[in-house]
PDB file of C-alpha atoms and ligand atoms in Angstrom:
ATOM      1  CA  MET A   1      -0.182  -0.346  -0.051  1.00 97.00           C
ATOM      2  CA  ARG A   2       1.444   2.853  -1.211  1.00 98.00           C
ATOM      3  CA  PRO A   3       2.349   6.052   1.821  1.00 98.00           C
ATOM      4  CA  VAL A   4       1.113   8.773   0.205  1.00 98.00           C
ATOM      5  CA  VAL A   5       0.433  12.383   2.079  1.00 97.00           C
ATOM      6  CA  ARG A   6      -2.925  14.257   2.164  1.00 96.00           C
ATOM      7  CA  GLY A   7      -0.720  17.354   3.542  1.00 95.00           C
ATOM      8  CA  ASP A   8      -2.846  20.362   5.515  1.00 95.00           C
ATOM      9  CA  CYS A   9      -6.281  21.169   4.560  1.00 96.00           C
ATOM     10  CA  PRO A  10      -6.309  23.888   1.328  1.00 95.00           C
ATOM     11  CA  LYS A  11      -6.631  27.305   1.916  1.00 94.00           C
ATOM     12  CA  ASP A  12      -9.313  30.054   0.879  1.00 92.00           C
ATOM     13  CA  VAL A  13      -8.727  33.584   0.017  1.00 93.00           C
ATOM     14  CA  LYS A  14      -8.442  34.581   3.294  1.00 94.00           C
ATOM     15  CA  ASP A  15      -5.768  32.146   4.297  1.00 94.00           C
ATOM     16  CA  GLU A  16      -7.505  30.018   6.855  1.00 94.00           C
ATOM     17  CA  ASN A  17      -8.993  26.650   6.180  1.00 94.00           C
ATOM     18  CA  VAL A  18     -11.522  25.374   3.073  1.00 93.00           C
ATOM     19  CA  ARG A  19     -14.618  24.888   4.995  1.00 91.00           C
ATOM     20  CA  PHE A  20     -16.607  22.323   2.028  1.00 92.00           C
ATOM     21  CA  ALA A  21     -19.924  21.963   2.234  1.00 92.00           C
ATOM     22  CA  SER A  22     -19.584  18.961   0.708  1.00 92.00           C
ATOM     23  CA  TYR A  23     -17.094  15.924   0.835  1.00 92.00           C
ATOM     24  CA  ALA A  24     -17.623  16.207  -2.813  1.00 93.00           C
ATOM     25  CA  GLN A  25     -16.037  18.939  -2.802  1.00 94.00           C
ATOM     26  CA  ALA A  26     -12.634  17.242  -1.687  1.00 95.00           C
ATOM     27  CA  ARG A  27     -12.245  15.711  -4.967  1.00 95.00           C
ATOM     28  CA  GLY A  28     -10.205  17.723  -6.765  1.00 95.00           C
ATOM     29  CA  GLU A  29      -8.014  18.867  -4.383  1.00 96.00           C
ATOM     30  CA  LEU A  30      -6.987  15.495  -3.462  1.00 97.00           C
ATOM     31  CA  ILE A  31      -6.458  13.766  -6.678  1.00 96.00           C
ATOM     32  CA  LYS A  32      -4.183  16.882  -7.859  1.00 96.00           C
ATOM     33  CA  ARG A  33      -2.282  15.681  -4.587  1.00 97.00           C
ATOM     34  CA  MET A  34      -1.989  12.172  -4.517  1.00 97.00           C
ATOM     35  CA  GLY A  35      -3.406  10.852  -7.511  1.00 96.00           C
ATOM     36  CA  GLU A  36      -6.251   9.214  -9.340  1.00 95.00           C
ATOM     37  CA  PHE A  37      -5.488   5.779  -7.949  1.00 96.00           C
ATOM     38  CA  CYS A  38      -6.998   4.331  -4.955  1.00 97.00           C
ATOM     39  CA  SER A  39      -5.891   5.045  -1.370  1.00 98.00           C
ATOM     40  CA  TYR A  40      -5.742   1.375  -0.556  1.00 97.00           C
ATOM     41  CA  CYS A  41      -6.040  -1.607  -3.537  1.00 96.00           C
ATOM     42  CA  GLU A  42      -3.959   1.205  -5.699  1.00 97.00           C
ATOM     43  CA  MET A  43      -5.801   0.844  -8.647  1.00 94.00           C
ATOM     44  CA  HIS A  44      -6.131   3.358 -10.967  1.00 94.00           C
ATOM     45  CA  LEU A  45      -9.636   5.174 -12.013  1.00 88.00           C
ATOM     46  CA  ASP A  46     -10.615   8.389 -12.753  1.00 80.00           C
ATOM     47  CA  SER A  47     -14.703   9.041 -13.197  1.00 81.00           C
ATOM     48  CA  SER A  48     -15.674   6.035 -10.634  1.00 84.00           C
ATOM     49  CA  LEU A  49     -13.161   7.096  -7.624  1.00 87.00           C
ATOM     50  CA  ALA A  50     -14.915   8.486  -5.096  1.00 92.00           C
ATOM     51  CA  VAL A  51     -14.217  10.338  -1.705  1.00 96.00           C
ATOM     52  CA  GLU A  52     -13.269   7.802   1.287  1.00 96.00           C
ATOM     53  CA  HIS A  53     -13.843   8.852   4.753  1.00 96.00           C
ATOM     54  CA  VAL A  54     -10.999   6.740   7.275  1.00 97.00           C
ATOM     55  CA  GLN A  55     -13.470   7.087   9.581  1.00 96.00           C
ATOM     56  CA  PRO A  56     -16.723   6.951   8.530  1.00 96.00           C
ATOM     57  CA  LYS A  57     -19.468   9.858   8.490  1.00 94.00           C
ATOM     58  CA  LYS A  58     -22.458   7.278   9.342  1.00 94.00           C
ATOM     59  CA  PRO A  59     -20.933   4.124  11.287  1.00 92.00           C
ATOM     60  CA  ASP A  60     -22.757   1.132  11.879  1.00 93.00           C
ATOM     61  CA  GLY A  61     -25.894   1.493  14.461  1.00 90.00           C
ATOM     62  CA  ALA A  62     -25.333   5.461  13.557  1.00 91.00           C
ATOM     63  CA  LEU A  63     -28.557   7.132  13.295  1.00 92.00           C
ATOM     64  CA  THR A  64     -27.275  10.320  11.536  1.00 93.00           C
ATOM     65  CA  GLU A  65     -23.845  11.290   9.624  1.00 91.00           C
ATOM     66  CA  MET A  66     -21.324  13.047  11.601  1.00 92.00           C
ATOM     67  CA  GLU A  67     -21.184  16.108  10.478  1.00 89.00           C
ATOM     68  CA  ASP A  68     -17.579  16.264  12.145  1.00 89.00           C
ATOM     69  CA  ARG A  69     -16.227  13.309   9.889  1.00 93.00           C
ATOM     70  CA  ALA A  70     -18.150  14.137   6.709  1.00 94.00           C
ATOM     71  CA  LEU A  71     -16.457  17.373   6.201  1.00 95.00           C
ATOM     72  CA  ASP A  72     -13.336  16.539   7.390  1.00 96.00           C
ATOM     73  CA  TRP A  73      -9.138  17.210   5.203  1.00 97.00           C
ATOM     74  CA  ASN A  74      -7.891  14.640   7.635  1.00 96.00           C
ATOM     75  CA  ASN A  75     -10.435  11.976   7.164  1.00 97.00           C
ATOM     76  CA  PHE A  76     -10.435  11.838   3.512  1.00 97.00           C
ATOM     77  CA  LEU A  77      -8.527   9.601   1.217  1.00 97.00           C
ATOM     78  CA  LEU A  78      -9.156   8.093  -2.250  1.00 97.00           C
ATOM     79  CA  ALA A  79     -11.081   4.946  -3.102  1.00 96.00           C
ATOM     80  CA  CYS A  80     -12.511   2.255  -5.863  1.00 95.00           C
ATOM     81  CA  THR A  81     -15.895   0.977  -5.993  1.00 93.00           C
ATOM     82  CA  ASN A  82     -14.542  -1.939  -5.003  1.00 92.00           C
ATOM     83  CA  CYS A  83     -12.430  -0.966  -1.717  1.00 95.00           C
ATOM     84  CA  ASN A  84     -14.870   1.733  -0.421  1.00 94.00           C
ATOM     85  CA  SER A  85     -18.129  -1.016  -0.498  1.00 92.00           C
ATOM     86  CA  THR A  86     -15.648  -3.662   1.431  1.00 93.00           C
ATOM     87  CA  LYS A  87     -14.677  -1.262   3.949  1.00 95.00           C
ATOM     88  CA  GLY A  88     -18.632  -0.146   4.138  1.00 93.00           C
ATOM     89  CA  ASN A  89     -19.433   2.125   7.252  1.00 94.00           C
ATOM     90  CA  THR A  90     -18.108  -0.462   9.484  1.00 92.00           C
ATOM     91  CA  ASP A  91     -16.316   2.305  12.335  1.00 94.00           C
ATOM     92  CA  VAL A  92     -12.646   1.425  13.647  1.00 95.00           C
ATOM     93  CA  ILE A  93     -10.652   2.945  15.344  1.00 95.00           C
ATOM     94  CA  LEU A  94      -7.693   4.287  13.904  1.00 96.00           C
ATOM     95  CA  ALA A  95      -4.787   2.422  16.177  1.00 95.00           C
ATOM     96  CA  ASP A  96      -5.703  -0.774  15.682  1.00 96.00           C
ATOM     97  CA  TYR A  97      -5.082  -0.068  12.049  1.00 97.00           C
ATOM     98  CA  PHE A  98      -2.764   1.403   9.379  1.00 97.00           C
ATOM     99  CA  TRP A  99      -3.477   3.779   7.263  1.00 97.00           C
ATOM    100  CA  PRO A 100      -1.600   5.405   3.931  1.00 98.00           C
ATOM    101  CA  ASP A 101      -1.720   8.687   5.382  1.00 97.00           C
ATOM    102  CA  ARG A 102      -0.299   7.976   9.004  1.00 96.00           C
ATOM    103  CA  ASP A 103       1.965   4.905   8.683  1.00 95.00           C
ATOM    104  CA  ASN A 104       5.146   3.289   6.112  1.00 96.00           C
ATOM    105  CA  THR A 105       2.397   1.157   4.611  1.00 97.00           C
ATOM    106  CA  PHE A 106       5.376  -0.035   2.220  1.00 96.00           C
ATOM    107  CA  HIS A 107       6.746  -1.282   5.155  1.00 95.00           C
ATOM    108  CA  LEU A 108       4.310  -2.868   6.949  1.00 96.00           C
ATOM    109  CA  PHE A 109       3.039  -5.480   3.734  1.00 97.00           C
ATOM    110  CA  ARG A 110       4.619  -7.483   1.987  1.00 95.00           C
ATOM    111  CA  TYR A 111       3.436  -8.121  -2.134  1.00 95.00           C
ATOM    112  CA  SER A 112       3.932 -11.444  -2.969  1.00 92.00           C
ATOM    113  CA  GLU A 113       4.214 -13.306  -6.838  1.00 90.00           C
ATOM    114  CA  GLY A 114       1.098 -12.668  -8.440  1.00 86.00           C
ATOM    115  CA  GLY A 115       0.563  -9.617  -6.544  1.00 87.00           C
ATOM    116  CA  VAL A 116      -1.306 -11.248  -3.184  1.00 90.00           C
ATOM    117  CA  ILE A 117      -0.924  -8.908  -0.375  1.00 94.00           C
ATOM    118  CA  PHE A 118       0.682 -10.733   3.876  1.00 95.00           C
ATOM    119  CA  PRO A 119       1.481  -8.186   6.236  1.00 97.00           C
ATOM    120  CA  ALA A 120       5.699  -7.151   7.097  1.00 96.00           C
ATOM    121  CA  ILE A 121       7.451 -10.325   7.886  1.00 95.00           C
ATOM    122  CA  HIS A 122       9.285  -8.537   9.863  1.00 94.00           C
ATOM    123  CA  LEU A 123       6.452  -7.564  12.195  1.00 95.00           C
ATOM    124  CA  SER A 124       5.722  -7.879  15.665  1.00 96.00           C
ATOM    125  CA  GLU A 125       2.642 -10.502  16.748  1.00 97.00           C
ATOM    126  CA  ALA A 126       1.098  -7.666  17.616  1.00 96.00           C
ATOM    127  CA  GLU A 127       1.654  -5.545  14.264  1.00 96.00           C
ATOM    128  CA  LYS A 128       0.369  -7.748  11.998  1.00 97.00           C
ATOM    129  CA  LEU A 129      -2.937  -8.696  13.349  1.00 97.00           C
ATOM    130  CA  ARG A 130      -3.575  -5.044  12.558  1.00 97.00           C
ATOM    131  CA  ALA A 131      -1.897  -5.635   9.164  1.00 97.00           C
ATOM    132  CA  TYR A 132      -4.153  -8.505   9.019  1.00 97.00           C
ATOM    133  CA  LYS A 133      -7.266  -6.333  10.043  1.00 97.00           C
ATOM    134  CA  THR A 134      -6.786  -3.495   7.357  1.00 97.00           C
ATOM    135  CA  ILE A 135      -6.420  -6.367   4.563  1.00 96.00           C
ATOM    136  CA  THR A 136      -9.467  -7.654   5.938  1.00 94.00           C
ATOM    137  CA  LEU A 137     -10.710  -4.700   6.001  1.00 96.00           C
ATOM    138  CA  THR A 138     -10.531  -3.419   2.801  1.00 95.00           C
ATOM    139  CA  GLY A 139     -10.978  -6.817   0.865  1.00 93.00           C
ATOM    140  CA  LEU A 140      -7.669  -7.212   0.219  1.00 93.00           C
ATOM    141  CA  ASP A 141      -7.315 -10.571   1.104  1.00 89.00           C
ATOM    142  CA  LYS A 142      -9.790 -11.124  -1.642  1.00 85.00           C
ATOM    143  CA  HIS A 143      -8.574 -13.588  -4.504  1.00 79.00           C
ATOM    144  CA  PRO A 144      -9.744 -16.792  -6.701  1.00 73.00           C
ATOM    145  CA  LEU A 145      -9.232 -19.125  -3.344  1.00 71.00           C
ATOM    146  CA  ASN A 146     -11.801 -17.773  -1.343  1.00 70.00           C
ATOM    147  CA  ASN A 147     -14.629 -16.511  -3.193  1.00 65.00           C
ATOM    148  CA  PRO A 148     -14.519 -13.047  -4.551  1.00 62.00           C
ATOM    149  CA  GLU A 149     -17.614 -11.711  -5.937  1.00 69.00           C
ATOM    150  CA  ALA A 150     -17.427 -11.904  -9.697  1.00 66.00           C
ATOM    151  CA  SER A 151     -17.416  -8.041  -9.837  1.00 75.00           C
ATOM    152  CA  ASP A 152     -14.358  -7.683  -7.693  1.00 82.00           C
ATOM    153  CA  ARG A 153     -11.255  -7.375 -10.018  1.00 85.00           C
ATOM    154  CA  ARG A 154      -8.743  -6.023  -7.606  1.00 90.00           C
ATOM    155  CA  TRP A 155      -6.636  -9.172  -7.394  1.00 91.00           C
ATOM    156  CA  GLU A 156      -6.770 -10.340 -11.333  1.00 91.00           C
ATOM    157  CA  ASN A 157      -5.514  -6.782 -11.699  1.00 93.00           C
ATOM    158  CA  ARG A 158      -2.704  -7.132  -9.678  1.00 94.00           C
ATOM    159  CA  ARG A 159      -1.547 -10.202 -10.101  1.00 94.00           C
ATOM    160  CA  GLU A 160      -2.024  -9.158 -14.617  1.00 95.00           C
ATOM    161  CA  THR A 161       0.407  -5.877 -13.032  1.00 96.00           C
ATOM    162  CA  TRP A 162       2.797  -8.704 -11.626  1.00 97.00           C
ATOM    163  CA  ASP A 163       3.583 -10.225 -14.734  1.00 97.00           C
ATOM    164  CA  ILE A 164       3.751  -7.299 -16.899  1.00 97.00           C
ATOM    165  CA  ALA A 165       6.531  -5.867 -14.002  1.00 98.00           C
ATOM    166  CA  VAL A 166       8.486  -8.872 -13.912  1.00 98.00           C
ATOM    167  CA  ARG A 167       8.555  -8.711 -18.131  1.00 98.00           C
ATOM    168  CA  SER A 168       9.240  -5.272 -18.433  1.00 98.00           C
ATOM    169  CA  LYS A 169      12.027  -6.218 -15.444  1.00 98.00           C
ATOM    170  CA  SER A 170      13.249  -9.634 -17.742  1.00 98.00           C
ATOM    171  CA  ARG A 171      13.700  -6.214 -20.929  1.00 97.00           C
ATOM    172  CA  LEU A 172      15.661  -4.119 -19.169  1.00 98.00           C
ATOM    173  CA  ALA A 173      17.997  -6.859 -18.200  1.00 98.00           C
ATOM    174  CA  LYS A 174      18.061  -7.634 -21.988  1.00 97.00           C
ATOM    175  CA  ASN A 175      18.562  -3.392 -22.770  1.00 97.00           C
ATOM    176  CA  ASN A 176      19.187  -1.111 -19.749  1.00 97.00           C
ATOM    177  CA  CYS A 177      19.389   1.740 -21.393  1.00 97.00           C
ATOM    178  CA  GLN A 178      17.402   5.576 -21.002  1.00 97.00           C
ATOM    179  CA  GLU A 179      15.227   5.035 -22.830  1.00 97.00           C
ATOM    180  CA  MET A 180      13.861   1.501 -21.610  1.00 98.00           C
ATOM    181  CA  ARG A 181      13.642   2.967 -18.488  1.00 98.00           C
ATOM    182  CA  GLU A 182      11.470   6.103 -19.270  1.00 98.00           C
ATOM    183  CA  GLN A 183       9.553   4.098 -20.763  1.00 98.00           C
ATOM    184  CA  ILE A 184       8.798   0.912 -18.460  1.00 98.00           C
ATOM    185  CA  LEU A 185       8.286   4.212 -16.128  1.00 98.00           C
ATOM    186  CA  GLU A 186       5.027   5.138 -18.418  1.00 97.00           C
ATOM    187  CA  THR A 187       4.066   1.825 -17.694  1.00 97.00           C
ATOM    188  CA  ALA A 188       3.956   1.493 -14.440  1.00 97.00           C
ATOM    189  CA  THR A 189       1.822   4.986 -14.307  1.00 95.00           C
ATOM    190  CA  GLY A 190      -0.171   3.828 -17.119  1.00 93.00           C
ATOM    191  CA  HIS A 191      -1.007   0.267 -15.251  1.00 90.00           C
ATOM    192  CA  ALA A 192      -0.611   1.834 -11.017  1.00 95.00           C
ATOM    193  CA  TYR A 193      -0.080  -0.770  -8.587  1.00 97.00           C
ATOM    194  CA  TRP A 194       2.987   0.910  -7.650  1.00 98.00           C
ATOM    195  CA  SER A 195       2.934  -1.086  -5.140  1.00 97.00           C
ATOM    196  CA  ILE A 196       4.233  -4.074  -7.227  1.00 97.00           C
ATOM    197  CA  TRP A 197       6.147  -2.053  -9.049  1.00 98.00           C
ATOM    198  CA  MET A 198       8.183  -1.439  -5.812  1.00 97.00           C
ATOM    199  CA  THR A 199       8.703  -4.845  -5.555  1.00 97.00           C
ATOM    200  CA  VAL A 200       9.348  -6.479  -8.717  1.00 97.00           C
ATOM    201  CA  PHE A 201      11.788  -4.124  -9.013  1.00 97.00           C
ATOM    202  CA  GLU A 202      13.571  -4.091  -5.659  1.00 95.00           C
ATOM    203  CA  ASP A 203      17.217  -4.520  -6.197  1.00 94.00           C
ATOM    204  CA  ASP A 204      16.796  -1.114  -8.834  1.00 96.00           C
ATOM    205  CA  PRO A 205      17.078   2.192  -7.144  1.00 96.00           C
ATOM    206  CA  ASP A 206      17.165   4.067 -10.443  1.00 97.00           C
ATOM    207  CA  MET A 207      13.946   2.566 -10.985  1.00 98.00           C
ATOM    208  CA  ARG A 208      12.753   2.803  -7.508  1.00 97.00           C
ATOM    209  CA  CYS A 209      13.614   6.308  -7.159  1.00 97.00           C
ATOM    210  CA  ARG A 210      11.033   7.276 -10.018  1.00 98.00           C
ATOM    211  CA  PHE A 211       8.340   5.219  -9.029  1.00 98.00           C
ATOM    212  CA  ILE A 212       9.006   7.156  -5.591  1.00 98.00           C
ATOM    213  CA  GLU A 213       9.033  10.204  -7.812  1.00 97.00           C
ATOM    214  CA  ALA A 214       6.171   9.446  -9.811  1.00 97.00           C
ATOM    215  CA  PHE A 215       3.331   8.600  -8.716  1.00 97.00           C
ATOM    216  CA  PRO A 216       1.910  11.830  -6.861  1.00 96.00           C
ATOM    217  CA  GLY A 217       1.908  12.263  -3.101  1.00 97.00           C
ATOM    218  CA  THR A 218       4.462   9.354  -2.442  1.00 97.00           C
ATOM    219  CA  ASP A 219       5.673  10.348   1.040  1.00 96.00           C
ATOM    220  CA  LYS A 220       8.999   9.844  -0.002  1.00 95.00           C
ATOM    221  CA  THR A 221      10.521  10.484   3.750  1.00 94.00           C
ATOM    222  CA  CYS A 222       9.587   6.763   3.862  1.00 95.00           C
ATOM    223  CA  PHE A 223      12.209   5.712   1.722  1.00 96.00           C
ATOM    224  CA  ASP A 224      15.972   5.904   2.063  1.00 95.00           C
ATOM    225  CA  ALA A 225      18.222   6.600  -0.796  1.00 92.00           C
ATOM    226  CA  ALA A 226      20.929   5.031  -0.117  1.00 92.00           C
ATOM    227  CA  ARG A 227      20.004   2.336   0.527  1.00 91.00           C
ATOM    228  CA  ASN A 228      18.037   1.098  -2.054  1.00 89.00           C
ATOM    229  CA  TYR A 229      15.214   2.838  -1.601  1.00 93.00           C
ATOM    230  CA  ALA A 230      14.808   0.781   1.289  1.00 92.00           C
ATOM    231  CA  ALA A 231      11.796   1.311   2.925  1.00 93.00           C
ATOM    232  CA  VAL A 232      11.702   3.304   6.620  1.00 92.00           C
ATOM    233  CA  ALA A 233       9.957   3.934   9.636  1.00 87.00           C
ATOM    234  CA  ARG A 234       7.488   6.820   9.367  1.00 88.00           C
ATOM    235  CA  LYS A 235       8.749   9.716  10.606  1.00 76.00           C
ATOM    236  CA  GLY A 236       6.375  12.081  13.400  1.00 60.00           C
ATOM    237  CA  ILE A 237       3.083  10.923  12.183  1.00 50.00           C
ATOM    238  CA  GLN A 238       2.129   7.851  13.571  1.00 44.00           C
TER     239      GLN A 238
HETATM  240 ZN1   ZN B   1      -9.128  -0.066  -3.843  1.00 55.17          ZN
END
């Protein structure tokens, strides 16, 4: 899961925090800062990408919408239909999960062949539990072995992207030049699933740097340029 920077609430002409009349008004600014990607599954979307409330605006059991959550810039991410509907209105205690705007979620999850997502190996048991809870909350564990809905193609998109990234890497090994690197970057931004590209090109710091730079809003402080852009703990936010 790509660690993203949402940044501070946009300002109005008086340099005060914008007061959104509806959460949909924040969509354009969120996309400008973080790209047209689902914050959870990393799918690339345009028109169907929705403003996502990290803490649901009307959690299960609530009778009315909670305005402080519904219109709070710091409660916004972007989500695809599948992540949005799987997460639904389940109320969440933020500390029970990992979040792409707060944690280095690339450091906390592991992508393996086919784009299957697991908690990272280095996590403690408590952290693994948190990672599993996050995966389940967003349905990132859905794949053919546990019967996803036919409309949920997230696993398949990840698998396809994994294969494309592997093929790109092997082409680069045969023809290692700047042009090929630029072409791979274009393919990566077109197919999205940043975490998969970062994983497949784990041992190529130049490509990793390009992926980090090219996907808008990726938190650069989450990577150590001196160590092949290895993921490091996120500073300041947790
Ligand atoms: Zn998604």
